[in-house]
Structures are given as C-alpha cells and as structure tokens.
C-alpha cells in the first residue's frame, strides 16, 4: 500500500469514526429518551414495514452504487445514466407501495400501517436524488463531509423526533425521524457536491454497469428480505409489542457489534477496489481488520451479555425488560456478524458479484429453513435459535469464499481469531462465577462485572501481547498510548 493511500485511509478512518461514534452516541441518547415516550407497539409498527422499505430501496439502487465504486474511472455518462435509473425506479416503487399499503395493513390487521407506509415511502424519492452524490464522496474517500453531514442529520432528527414523541404523536415521531434522516443529507449533498446530471441516458453504459450491478442488486435484495423476514413472521404470528421488544434488542445490540466494523467497512470497499490488483496487500489489510475488529468487539459483546438486565432496566425502564433475553441472543449473533462485511466486501471488490449472489441464495435459503423449522418445533425460542445458526453458517461460508478467491485461508483466519475468542469467553466465564458468588444488587452486579471484565481482559492483552492488540494500538497516535507502550 502506498504512503499516500495509507494516509488517505487513516484520515478516512478518523472521520468515519467521528461519523459512526457520534451517531452511536446520539442514537443511544435517542433510544433512552424515546423508550420512555413511545411504546413497544410504536416500534413494532415501524419494524413491520421495514422489510418493504428495504426491498424498495434495493430496487432503486439496483446494485449500481457498488458498480460505480468498483469501476476504476466512471464517466459523467455513467453517473447520469444511473441517476435517471434511480429516479425512475423510485417512482415505480413508491407507486407499488402506495397501492399495496391497504393490503399490508389488512395482512397485519393494523389499519394505521396504511397511512404510515404511504408517508414513509416518500423516503424513496429523497434517497434517489442523492445516491450519486453520496457515491462520489465515498469513491473519493471524502469521509470528512460524510461525517459532518451525518452528525448534523442526527442532531436535527433527534430534536424533532423527541419533540413529536413528547407531544404525543406516537409512531409518527418515528416516521418523521426516518424522513429527516434522508432529507437533511440529501439537501446538503445536492448543494455541496457540484455534480449535476447530463441530459443523457446511455444504454451501453447501463449494460456495462448492469453486468456487475445486477448480481450486487440481487444479493442486496435477497439479503434485505432475509434480514427482515423474521420481523414479518413475528409481527404476523405474534403481535406488534413482541416485535417491538425484538427490534429494540436488535437495534441496541447492533450499536455494539457494528460500531467498529461499520467504521471500517465504510472505507474498506473503496479501499479494496483500489487494491484489487494487489492481492498480497488486500490479504494483509483483511487480516489486520478482522483481528482488530474481533479484539475490540468480542469482549464488548460478552460484557453486554453479562450486564444485559441492569443495562436495559437502567436505560429503558422495566417496561422493556422482556427485551433482555433477545438482546443476549443477538450478542451471540454479533460475534459472527461483526466480521461479515469485511470478508464479503473483498469478493465484491475483485468483481465476483455473481459468485456472491449464488452463495447468497444458498445462505438465505438455509437461513429461512432454520427459522421456519425452529419456529414450528419450538416457537419463538426455536426461531431465535434458527437466526443464530444462520448467522454462524453465513460466517463459515464467507471465510470459505475469501479463502478460495482472496487467499486468506479459512483455517488461518480462524486460528487468528481463536486466541481472542478463548480469552474473551474465559474472562466472561470467570466474571460470571464471581458475580454469582458475590450476589450483589442489580446495578452493583452490573458495575462489578463490567469493571472486572475490562481489568482482566486488559491484563491478558498487556501480558501476552496478541497481534490483534498491537494492531489496535498501531492505529492510535503514539502520544495517546500512555502506559500501553509496554505492548510495542
């Protein structure tokens, strides 16, 4: 990797960290406040409609955003062609959602969903107008602008949403949040990025990008349906409140499992695209990213499993206590899901989108079978076990693909991760036993487990100096490492 590219990556990582962690902080505050103003039913209503929105968004994007990043030098004609495709598909998809809204509301037997879907569907138009501008910023790795825009968007959205929730608007507060989250960056990108579409639509350009994008599109559609199918099943088989508990657990856990990986995956795809002809560098980057993510995320998830109950009651009140077991299960899922994107993005970056699509069909078919069989045999517990089995199955498949097409052998990757997993789990087991022996009050138990886990994990890191620890330290400026310098 060249020095200029390395400096660009470090700068991008810093600004992406600002974007992600400021967003996490604001989402965290928002979740605490809104959980006291809104009900599980409100969250459940939005959760029921998520599958329809993400599928519509996938059709609008069509995989062309990934194709434009993967292409080394896209032209003005390329960008203009895809811009008009996005707008046309937004019109088509909104018309379909608008027409189907009454049937969806009857399917769930909740009349308000009809109006909610029709209003929330406006997001499709907003997103279509700024996909190209956002794409250009990502391709140029200009994450400073993306970070600042994200921070402003989060603050505006949070302020309006809390005000509406406090005024009694219920589910409409969440709808407003979704609209603002799309509208604010769309306006900023349109005026900041000077690009404007030409009055041209090239069929040859469309076909060229379509040959790569079609499989990315199909992959995204299948993944989106698969990731939200459990929401549809829970909302139909059970009730909106149960889905609300499920959704709150899922969203809270994702703040942890995807906090580090999402920072890195924002930059890894354009970075991999630049390194696609230098496989040795790509393997080196992938190895460091995988172990660094695991080193930070694995212990974070084990800590959350240990302190789940006091954490949820403290943040969201007793009303959300039924979310706790779901949250702990999602933390187990997070151990595999936090590593998914950094692996799969390498396959896309080298142009193997068709391979990704074929394996996505296999993975999602197996995942649906796991969930349905689990639900039939053991109800909600079986469904959750099916989700766990699916996510770990996906991880095994993904590292197999990386082993075959990139050269980062799956055995090597698992051996790189094994010391981190063993250390994280062993510390968790020890802390759990200590917590049982002490038998303190709810919140004192949480504080004890958190403090003891962090102390023991850091002690292991400093004494044994695993490579993952050194990788993480290398990303920190030397002057801020303090007493960790012993690990150099």
Short mmCIF file of C-alpha atoms in Angstrom, two decimals:
data_model
loop_
_atom_site.label_atom_id
_atom_site.label_comp_id
_atom_site.label_asym_id
_atom_site.label_seq_id
_atom_site.Cartn_x
_atom_site.Cartn_y
_atom_site.Cartn_z
CA UNK A 1 0.00 0.00 0.00
CA UNK A 2 1.45 3.40 -1.00
CA UNK A 3 2.15 6.05 1.63
CA UNK A 4 -0.42 8.46 0.16
CA UNK A 5 -3.10 5.75 0.11
CA UNK A 6 -2.23 4.77 3.69
CA UNK A 7 -2.54 8.40 4.82
CA UNK A 8 -5.86 8.68 2.98
CA UNK A 9 -7.09 5.51 4.69
CA UNK A 10 -6.08 6.78 8.15
CA UNK A 11 -7.77 10.13 7.53
CA UNK A 12 -10.88 8.38 6.23
CA UNK A 13 -10.88 6.07 9.24
CA UNK A 14 -10.65 9.02 11.63
CA UNK A 15 -13.57 10.87 10.04
CA UNK A 16 -15.63 7.71 9.70
CA UNK A 17 -15.03 7.09 13.39
CA UNK A 18 -16.33 10.57 14.14
CA UNK A 19 -19.37 9.86 11.98
CA UNK A 20 -20.12 6.46 13.44
CA UNK A 21 -19.45 7.08 17.11
CA UNK A 22 -21.21 10.44 17.19
CA UNK A 23 -24.12 8.67 15.53
CA UNK A 24 -23.97 5.88 18.09
CA UNK A 25 -23.95 8.39 20.94
CA UNK A 26 -26.93 10.29 19.53
CA UNK A 27 -28.80 7.05 18.76
CA UNK A 28 -28.03 5.90 22.28
CA UNK A 29 -29.48 9.08 23.81
CA UNK A 30 -32.40 8.93 21.41
CA UNK A 31 -33.14 5.32 22.35
CA UNK A 32 -33.14 6.14 26.06
CA UNK A 33 -35.45 9.14 25.70
CA UNK A 34 -37.82 7.66 23.12
CA UNK A 35 -38.16 4.38 25.04
CA UNK A 36 -39.77 6.46 27.80
CA UNK A 37 -42.06 8.37 25.42
CA UNK A 38 -43.04 5.64 22.95
CA UNK A 39 -44.32 2.09 23.40
CA UNK A 40 -43.17 -1.31 22.09
CA UNK A 41 -46.28 -1.16 19.86
CA UNK A 42 -44.95 2.01 18.14
CA UNK A 43 -41.58 0.39 17.45
CA UNK A 44 -43.30 -2.78 16.32
CA UNK A 45 -45.35 -0.91 13.70
CA UNK A 46 -42.21 0.53 12.13
CA UNK A 47 -40.48 -2.85 12.36
CA UNK A 48 -43.31 -4.50 10.41
CA UNK A 49 -42.83 -2.11 7.49
CA UNK A 50 -39.04 -2.26 7.39
CA UNK A 51 -38.93 -5.22 5.03
CA UNK A 52 -41.00 -3.39 2.41
CA UNK A 53 -38.87 -0.25 2.62
CA UNK A 54 -35.52 -2.01 2.35
CA UNK A 55 -36.66 -4.06 -0.64
CA UNK A 56 -37.89 -0.91 -2.41
CA UNK A 57 -34.57 0.83 -1.65
CA UNK A 58 -32.65 -2.13 -3.06
CA UNK A 59 -34.61 -1.94 -6.33
CA UNK A 60 -33.90 1.78 -6.61
CA UNK A 61 -30.16 1.32 -6.07
CA UNK A 62 -30.11 -1.74 -8.32
CA UNK A 63 -26.53 -2.57 -7.31
CA UNK A 64 -25.29 0.33 -9.42
CA UNK A 65 -23.79 2.22 -6.46
CA UNK A 66 -21.42 -0.70 -5.86
CA UNK A 67 -20.74 -0.98 -9.59
CA UNK A 68 -19.76 2.71 -9.82
CA UNK A 69 -17.33 2.34 -6.90
CA UNK A 70 -15.89 -0.90 -8.29
CA UNK A 71 -15.32 0.73 -11.71
CA UNK A 72 -11.96 2.49 -11.67
CA UNK A 73 -12.91 5.56 -13.71
CA UNK A 74 -16.69 6.07 -14.10
CA UNK A 75 -17.66 8.79 -16.57
CA UNK A 76 -20.22 11.60 -16.47
CA UNK A 77 -22.38 9.47 -18.76
CA UNK A 78 -22.19 6.58 -16.28
CA UNK A 79 -23.29 8.79 -13.40
CA UNK A 80 -26.10 10.47 -15.36
CA UNK A 81 -27.45 7.15 -16.63
CA UNK A 82 -27.65 5.69 -13.15
CA UNK A 83 -29.14 8.90 -11.73
CA UNK A 84 -32.12 8.68 -14.09
CA UNK A 85 -32.46 4.98 -13.33
CA UNK A 86 -32.67 5.78 -9.61
CA UNK A 87 -35.40 8.40 -10.13
CA UNK A 88 -37.45 6.18 -12.44
CA UNK A 89 -37.29 3.24 -10.05
CA UNK A 90 -38.22 5.48 -7.09
CA UNK A 91 -41.42 6.45 -8.89
CA UNK A 92 -42.23 2.82 -9.71
CA UNK A 93 -41.51 1.51 -6.23
CA UNK A 94 -43.47 4.27 -4.47
CA UNK A 95 -46.46 3.60 -6.72
CA UNK A 96 -46.29 -0.09 -5.78
CA UNK A 97 -46.03 0.65 -2.05
CA UNK A 98 -48.83 3.21 -2.21
CA UNK A 99 -51.11 0.70 -3.95
CA UNK A 100 -50.21 -2.20 -1.66
CA UNK A 101 -50.41 -0.24 1.62
CA UNK A 102 -54.09 -1.15 2.34
CA UNK A 103 -53.39 -4.85 1.76
CA UNK A 104 -50.32 -4.74 4.02
CA UNK A 105 -52.38 -3.08 6.78
CA UNK A 106 -55.05 -5.78 6.46
CA UNK A 107 -52.40 -8.52 6.49
CA UNK A 108 -51.19 -7.30 9.88
CA UNK A 109 -54.71 -6.24 10.97
CA UNK A 110 -53.41 -2.78 11.97
CA UNK A 111 -55.20 -0.02 9.97
CA UNK A 112 -52.70 2.78 10.76
CA UNK A 113 -49.97 0.96 8.82
CA UNK A 114 -51.58 2.02 5.54
CA UNK A 115 -51.02 5.74 6.15
CA UNK A 116 -47.64 5.16 7.83
CA UNK A 117 -46.28 3.26 4.81
CA UNK A 118 -47.55 5.84 2.33
CA UNK A 119 -45.91 8.71 4.19
CA UNK A 120 -42.70 6.87 4.97
CA UNK A 121 -42.48 5.86 1.31
CA UNK A 122 -41.52 9.47 0.46
CA UNK A 123 -38.05 8.48 1.68
CA UNK A 124 -37.60 6.56 -1.58
CA UNK A 125 -37.68 9.77 -3.66
CA UNK A 126 -35.33 11.56 -1.27
CA UNK A 127 -32.75 8.77 -1.35
CA UNK A 128 -32.88 8.50 -5.14
CA UNK A 129 -31.82 12.14 -5.57
CA UNK A 130 -28.58 11.79 -3.58
CA UNK A 131 -27.30 8.29 -4.27
CA UNK A 132 -24.83 9.54 -6.89
CA UNK A 133 -23.50 12.40 -4.76
CA UNK A 134 -23.01 10.11 -1.77
CA UNK A 135 -21.38 7.56 -4.06
CA UNK A 136 -18.88 10.12 -5.38
CA UNK A 137 -17.90 11.17 -1.86
CA UNK A 138 -17.33 7.55 -0.87
CA UNK A 139 -15.33 6.77 -4.02
CA UNK A 140 -13.08 9.78 -3.36
CA UNK A 141 -12.94 8.63 0.30
CA UNK A 142 -14.11 12.09 1.38
CA UNK A 143 -15.45 10.87 4.71
CA UNK A 144 -14.98 14.24 6.40
CA UNK A 145 -18.03 15.64 4.60
CA UNK A 146 -20.00 12.44 5.20
CA UNK A 147 -19.15 12.57 8.91
CA UNK A 148 -20.14 16.21 9.40
CA UNK A 149 -23.37 15.70 7.45
CA UNK A 150 -24.23 12.61 9.48
CA UNK A 151 -23.66 14.45 12.76
CA UNK A 152 -25.88 17.38 11.75
CA UNK A 153 -28.55 14.99 10.49
CA UNK A 154 -28.57 13.02 13.74
CA UNK A 155 -28.94 16.15 15.86
CA UNK A 156 -31.79 17.57 13.75
CA UNK A 157 -33.59 14.23 13.57
CA UNK A 158 -33.23 13.58 17.29
CA UNK A 159 -34.53 17.02 18.25
CA UNK A 160 -37.62 16.81 16.07
CA UNK A 161 -38.37 13.18 16.97
CA UNK A 162 -38.19 13.76 20.72
CA UNK A 163 -40.38 16.88 20.40
CA UNK A 164 -43.01 14.94 18.44
CA UNK A 165 -42.88 11.95 20.78
CA UNK A 166 -43.26 14.22 23.81
CA UNK A 167 -46.26 15.88 22.14
CA UNK A 168 -47.99 12.51 21.77
CA UNK A 169 -47.52 11.76 18.06
CA UNK A 170 -46.55 8.15 18.79
CA UNK A 171 -45.46 6.17 15.74
CA UNK A 172 -45.48 9.34 13.61
CA UNK A 173 -42.45 10.57 15.56
CA UNK A 174 -40.51 7.59 14.23
CA UNK A 175 -41.79 8.25 10.70
CA UNK A 176 -40.59 11.85 10.96
CA UNK A 177 -37.20 10.59 12.13
CA UNK A 178 -36.85 8.39 9.04
CA UNK A 179 -37.85 11.25 6.71
CA UNK A 180 -35.40 13.69 8.26
CA UNK A 181 -32.59 11.15 8.27
CA UNK A 182 -32.92 11.04 4.48
CA UNK A 183 -33.88 14.65 3.73
CA UNK A 184 -31.13 16.54 5.58
CA UNK A 185 -28.15 14.82 3.90
CA UNK A 186 -29.93 14.85 0.53
CA UNK A 187 -30.20 18.65 0.63
CA UNK A 188 -26.62 19.08 1.81
CA UNK A 189 -25.12 16.70 -0.77
CA UNK A 190 -27.09 18.27 -3.61
CA UNK A 191 -25.64 21.71 -2.91
CA UNK A 192 -22.16 20.66 -1.71
CA UNK A 193 -21.31 18.20 -4.48
CA UNK A 194 -21.21 20.21 -7.68
CA UNK A 195 -22.06 17.27 -9.88
CA UNK A 196 -25.25 17.58 -11.94
CA UNK A 197 -26.71 15.01 -14.34
CA UNK A 198 -26.36 15.50 -18.07
CA UNK A 199 -29.38 15.08 -20.33
CA UNK A 200 -28.24 11.65 -21.43
CA UNK A 201 -29.02 8.01 -20.83
CA UNK A 202 -26.53 5.58 -22.32
CA UNK A 203 -27.71 2.03 -22.91
CA UNK A 204 -24.13 0.84 -23.37
CA UNK A 205 -23.10 2.39 -20.06
CA UNK A 206 -26.17 0.87 -18.42
CA UNK A 207 -25.35 -2.59 -19.77
CA UNK A 208 -21.72 -2.36 -18.65
CA UNK A 209 -22.63 -1.41 -15.09
CA UNK A 210 -25.61 -3.76 -15.11
CA UNK A 211 -23.36 -6.77 -15.79
CA UNK A 212 -21.71 -6.23 -12.39
CA UNK A 213 -24.54 -4.43 -10.60
CA UNK A 214 -27.29 -6.94 -11.34
CA UNK A 215 -25.71 -9.56 -9.08
CA UNK A 216 -24.98 -6.99 -6.37
CA UNK A 217 -28.61 -5.90 -6.65
CA UNK A 218 -29.95 -9.43 -6.39
CA UNK A 219 -27.59 -10.09 -3.49
CA UNK A 220 -28.83 -6.98 -1.67
CA UNK A 221 -32.49 -7.84 -2.30
CA UNK A 222 -32.11 -11.38 -1.00
CA UNK A 223 -30.10 -10.20 2.00
CA UNK A 224 -32.63 -7.47 2.78
CA UNK A 225 -35.55 -9.87 2.60
CA UNK A 226 -33.68 -12.46 4.63
CA UNK A 227 -32.62 -9.99 7.32
CA UNK A 228 -36.15 -8.69 7.80
CA UNK A 229 -38.18 -11.85 7.26
CA UNK A 230 -38.10 -12.55 10.99
CA UNK A 231 -39.77 -9.17 11.58
CA UNK A 232 -42.57 -10.10 9.18
CA UNK A 233 -43.03 -13.51 10.82
CA UNK A 234 -43.02 -12.18 14.39
CA UNK A 235 -45.38 -9.33 13.50
CA UNK A 236 -47.86 -11.71 11.89
CA UNK A 237 -47.59 -14.78 14.17
CA UNK A 238 -47.29 -12.88 17.44
CA UNK A 239 -48.02 -9.16 17.93
CA UNK A 240 -46.53 -5.67 17.42
CA UNK A 241 -45.43 -5.36 21.06
CA UNK A 242 -43.36 -8.56 20.91
CA UNK A 243 -41.82 -7.31 17.67
CA UNK A 244 -41.10 -4.04 19.47
CA UNK A 245 -39.14 -5.87 22.17
CA UNK A 246 -37.33 -7.87 19.48
CA UNK A 247 -36.49 -4.74 17.44
CA UNK A 248 -35.25 -2.81 20.48
CA UNK A 249 -32.94 -5.69 21.42
CA UNK A 250 -31.65 -5.95 17.86
CA UNK A 251 -31.02 -2.22 17.43
CA UNK A 252 -29.31 -1.91 20.83
CA UNK A 253 -27.00 -4.84 20.15
CA UNK A 254 -26.10 -3.53 16.69
CA UNK A 255 -24.67 -0.40 18.29
CA UNK A 256 -22.02 -2.68 19.80
CA UNK A 257 -21.38 -5.37 17.19
CA UNK A 258 -21.37 -2.95 14.28
CA UNK A 259 -19.77 0.06 15.97
CA UNK A 260 -16.21 -0.82 14.99
CA UNK A 261 -16.94 -2.84 11.85
CA UNK A 262 -19.18 -0.15 10.38
CA UNK A 263 -16.41 2.43 10.73
CA UNK A 264 -14.05 0.20 8.81
CA UNK A 265 -16.48 -1.13 6.21
CA UNK A 266 -17.33 2.42 5.15
CA UNK A 267 -13.80 2.69 3.77
CA UNK A 268 -12.88 -0.93 3.06
CA UNK A 269 -14.93 -1.38 -0.11
CA UNK A 270 -13.43 1.62 -1.96
CA UNK A 271 -10.05 0.64 -0.49
CA UNK A 272 -10.38 -2.98 -1.65
CA UNK A 273 -11.44 -1.69 -5.07
CA UNK A 274 -8.15 0.20 -5.30
CA UNK A 275 -6.17 -2.87 -4.13
CA UNK A 276 -7.96 -5.40 -6.35
CA UNK A 277 -4.80 -5.94 -8.44
CA UNK A 278 -2.55 -6.30 -5.37
CA UNK A 279 -3.79 -9.44 -3.62
CA UNK A 280 -0.94 -9.56 -1.08
CA UNK A 281 -1.83 -6.09 0.21
CA UNK A 282 -5.51 -6.99 0.31
CA UNK A 283 -4.80 -10.10 2.41
CA UNK A 284 -2.65 -8.06 4.78
CA UNK A 285 -5.36 -5.41 5.19
CA UNK A 286 -8.08 -8.05 5.66
CA UNK A 287 -6.05 -9.90 8.31
CA UNK A 288 -5.44 -6.74 10.34
CA UNK A 289 -9.05 -5.56 10.03
CA UNK A 290 -10.52 -8.94 11.01
CA UNK A 291 -8.41 -9.40 14.12
CA UNK A 292 -8.70 -5.76 15.18
CA UNK A 293 -12.50 -5.86 14.95
CA UNK A 294 -12.62 -9.12 16.89
CA UNK A 295 -10.22 -7.84 19.58
CA UNK A 296 -12.49 -4.90 20.37
CA UNK A 297 -15.93 -6.32 19.59
CA UNK A 298 -15.77 -9.81 21.14
CA UNK A 299 -15.16 -8.62 24.72
CA UNK A 300 -17.70 -5.82 24.27
CA UNK A 301 -20.39 -8.36 23.38
CA UNK A 302 -19.51 -10.70 26.26
CA UNK A 303 -19.71 -7.76 28.66
CA UNK A 304 -23.16 -6.88 27.32
CA UNK A 305 -24.35 -10.46 27.79
CA UNK A 306 -23.23 -10.31 31.43
CA UNK A 307 -24.82 -6.93 32.25
CA UNK A 308 -27.85 -7.13 29.93
CA UNK A 309 -30.57 -6.94 32.59
CA UNK A 310 -29.29 -3.96 34.62
CA UNK A 311 -28.35 -2.20 31.39
CA UNK A 312 -31.82 -2.47 29.83
CA UNK A 313 -33.67 -1.54 33.00
CA UNK A 314 -31.37 1.43 33.60
CA UNK A 315 -31.64 2.71 30.04
CA UNK A 316 -35.19 1.84 29.05
CA UNK A 317 -37.07 1.16 32.33
CA UNK A 318 -38.78 -2.07 33.47
CA UNK A 319 -41.25 -1.83 30.56
CA UNK A 320 -38.52 -3.09 28.22
CA UNK A 321 -37.28 -5.95 30.46
CA UNK A 322 -38.75 -8.61 28.07
CA UNK A 323 -36.12 -7.48 25.53
CA UNK A 324 -33.24 -8.79 27.69
CA UNK A 325 -33.13 -12.45 26.54
CA UNK A 326 -33.48 -11.35 22.90
CA UNK A 327 -30.64 -8.89 23.43
CA UNK A 328 -28.34 -11.58 24.85
CA UNK A 329 -29.05 -13.85 21.88
CA UNK A 330 -28.30 -11.01 19.46
CA UNK A 331 -24.96 -10.55 21.23
CA UNK A 332 -24.11 -14.18 20.40
CA UNK A 333 -25.08 -13.47 16.79
CA UNK A 334 -22.94 -10.34 16.87
CA UNK A 335 -19.78 -12.40 17.42
CA UNK A 336 -20.11 -13.58 13.81
CA UNK A 337 -21.96 -10.69 12.18
CA UNK A 338 -19.32 -8.12 13.16
CA UNK A 339 -16.88 -9.87 10.80
CA UNK A 340 -19.22 -10.46 7.86
CA UNK A 341 -18.82 -7.28 5.82
CA UNK A 342 -15.01 -7.07 5.85
CA UNK A 343 -14.92 -10.56 4.34
CA UNK A 344 -17.68 -10.26 1.75
CA UNK A 345 -16.51 -6.86 0.51
CA UNK A 346 -13.27 -8.40 -0.74
CA UNK A 347 -15.22 -10.74 -3.01
CA UNK A 348 -17.25 -7.85 -4.44
CA UNK A 349 -14.17 -5.66 -4.89
CA UNK A 350 -12.48 -8.16 -7.21
CA UNK A 351 -15.61 -8.38 -9.37
CA UNK A 352 -17.01 -11.71 -8.16
CA UNK A 353 -20.54 -10.37 -7.75
CA UNK A 354 -22.07 -13.40 -9.48
CA UNK A 355 -20.35 -15.74 -7.00
CA UNK A 356 -21.64 -13.61 -4.13
CA UNK A 357 -25.18 -13.81 -5.49
CA UNK A 358 -25.11 -17.59 -5.92
CA UNK A 359 -23.90 -18.15 -2.38
CA UNK A 360 -26.32 -15.57 -1.00
CA UNK A 361 -29.20 -17.62 -2.43
CA UNK A 362 -27.81 -20.73 -0.72
CA UNK A 363 -27.23 -18.96 2.60
CA UNK A 364 -30.60 -17.24 2.72
CA UNK A 365 -32.49 -20.39 1.70
CA UNK A 366 -30.78 -22.27 4.51
CA UNK A 367 -31.45 -19.38 6.89
CA UNK A 368 -35.17 -19.35 6.10
CA UNK A 369 -35.30 -23.11 6.65
CA UNK A 370 -33.54 -22.74 10.03
CA UNK A 371 -36.01 -20.06 11.15
CA UNK A 372 -39.20 -21.79 9.97
CA UNK A 373 -38.24 -25.23 11.32
CA UNK A 374 -37.22 -23.66 14.62
CA UNK A 375 -40.50 -21.73 14.83
CA UNK A 376 -42.62 -24.80 14.08
CA UNK A 377 -40.80 -27.05 16.56
CA UNK A 378 -40.08 -24.68 19.45
CA UNK A 379 -41.93 -21.42 18.83
CA UNK A 380 -40.15 -18.13 19.49
CA UNK A 381 -37.13 -19.83 21.09
CA UNK A 382 -36.74 -22.04 18.04
CA UNK A 383 -36.95 -19.03 15.73
CA UNK A 384 -34.15 -17.33 17.64
CA UNK A 385 -32.00 -20.47 17.53
CA UNK A 386 -32.55 -20.55 13.79
CA UNK A 387 -31.33 -16.97 13.46
CA UNK A 388 -28.19 -17.83 15.46
CA UNK A 389 -27.49 -20.93 13.35
CA UNK A 390 -27.97 -18.96 10.13
CA UNK A 391 -25.54 -16.17 11.06
CA UNK A 392 -22.77 -18.59 12.02
CA UNK A 393 -23.41 -20.61 8.86
CA UNK A 394 -23.01 -17.40 6.83
CA UNK A 395 -19.71 -16.62 8.51
CA UNK A 396 -18.30 -20.09 7.71
CA UNK A 397 -19.38 -19.76 4.06
CA UNK A 398 -17.93 -16.25 3.76
CA UNK A 399 -14.49 -17.15 5.08
CA UNK A 400 -14.53 -20.13 2.73
CA UNK A 401 -15.09 -17.78 -0.21
CA UNK A 402 -12.32 -15.47 0.99
CA UNK A 403 -10.03 -18.49 1.32
CA UNK A 404 -10.74 -19.54 -2.27
CA UNK A 405 -10.73 -16.21 -4.12
CA UNK A 406 -8.53 -13.94 -1.98
CA UNK A 407 -6.08 -16.38 -0.47
CA UNK A 408 -6.63 -15.64 3.21
CA UNK A 409 -7.03 -19.29 4.20
CA UNK A 410 -10.09 -20.05 6.35
CA UNK A 411 -8.03 -22.11 8.78
CA UNK A 412 -5.59 -19.24 9.16
CA UNK A 413 -8.41 -16.77 9.80
CA UNK A 414 -9.99 -19.00 12.44
CA UNK A 415 -6.60 -19.55 14.12
CA UNK A 416 -6.04 -15.77 14.11
CA UNK A 417 -9.37 -15.30 15.88
CA UNK A 418 -9.17 -18.27 18.25
CA UNK A 419 -6.95 -16.64 20.95
CA UNK A 420 -9.29 -13.63 21.09
CA UNK A 421 -12.40 -15.82 21.37
CA UNK A 422 -10.87 -18.06 24.04
CA UNK A 423 -9.65 -15.08 26.09
CA UNK A 424 -12.97 -13.21 25.77
CA UNK A 425 -15.04 -16.25 26.72
CA UNK A 426 -12.74 -17.33 29.57
CA UNK A 427 -12.84 -13.89 31.14
CA UNK A 428 -16.64 -13.85 30.78
CA UNK A 429 -16.96 -17.24 32.47
CA UNK A 430 -14.73 -16.15 35.35
CA UNK A 431 -16.61 -12.87 35.80
CA UNK A 432 -19.95 -14.73 35.75
CA UNK A 433 -18.78 -17.07 38.54
CA UNK A 434 -17.54 -14.14 40.63
CA UNK A 435 -20.88 -12.39 40.12
CA UNK A 436 -22.75 -15.47 41.35
CA UNK A 437 -20.55 -15.71 44.43
CA UNK A 438 -20.84 -12.03 45.36
CA UNK A 439 -24.61 -11.93 44.77
CA UNK A 440 -24.94 -8.12 44.97
CA UNK A 441 -27.84 -5.85 43.97
CA UNK A 442 -28.82 -5.48 40.32
CA UNK A 443 -26.86 -2.33 39.46
CA UNK A 444 -23.87 -3.14 41.70
CA UNK A 445 -23.68 -6.52 39.98
CA UNK A 446 -23.54 -4.81 36.60
CA UNK A 447 -20.80 -2.40 37.68
CA UNK A 448 -18.76 -5.20 39.26
CA UNK A 449 -18.95 -7.41 36.16
CA UNK A 450 -18.09 -4.56 33.80
CA UNK A 451 -15.09 -3.37 35.85
CA UNK A 452 -13.71 -6.85 36.49
CA UNK A 453 -14.06 -7.91 32.84
CA UNK A 454 -12.25 -4.83 31.50
CA UNK A 455 -9.43 -5.21 34.05
CA UNK A 456 -8.88 -8.91 33.31
CA UNK A 457 -9.06 -8.50 29.51
CA UNK A 458 -6.56 -5.63 29.53
CA UNK A 459 -4.27 -7.63 31.82
CA UNK A 460 -4.34 -10.53 29.32
CA UNK A 461 -3.59 -8.12 26.48
CA UNK A 462 -0.61 -6.48 28.19
CA UNK A 463 0.90 -9.73 29.47
CA UNK A 464 0.55 -11.84 26.29
CA UNK A 465 0.65 -9.01 23.70
CA UNK A 466 -1.50 -10.69 20.98
CA UNK A 467 -1.03 -9.35 17.45
CA UNK A 468 -4.59 -8.02 17.45
CA UNK A 469 -3.73 -5.83 20.44
CA UNK A 470 -0.67 -4.47 18.64
CA UNK A 471 -2.76 -3.79 15.51
CA UNK A 472 -5.28 -1.80 17.53
CA UNK A 473 -2.54 0.17 19.28
CA UNK A 474 -0.87 0.96 15.94
CA UNK A 475 -4.00 2.88 14.91
CA UNK A 476 -3.69 5.12 17.99
CA UNK A 477 -1.28 8.09 17.84
CA UNK A 478 1.84 7.31 19.89
CA UNK A 479 1.36 10.24 22.28
CA UNK A 480 -2.02 8.83 23.39
CA UNK A 481 -0.87 5.28 24.10
CA UNK A 482 0.39 6.08 27.60
CA UNK A 483 1.15 3.02 29.71
CA UNK A 484 0.12 0.75 26.82
CA UNK A 485 3.55 1.44 25.27
CA UNK A 486 4.70 -1.69 27.01
CA UNK A 487 2.87 -3.59 24.28
CA UNK A 488 5.04 -2.24 21.48
#
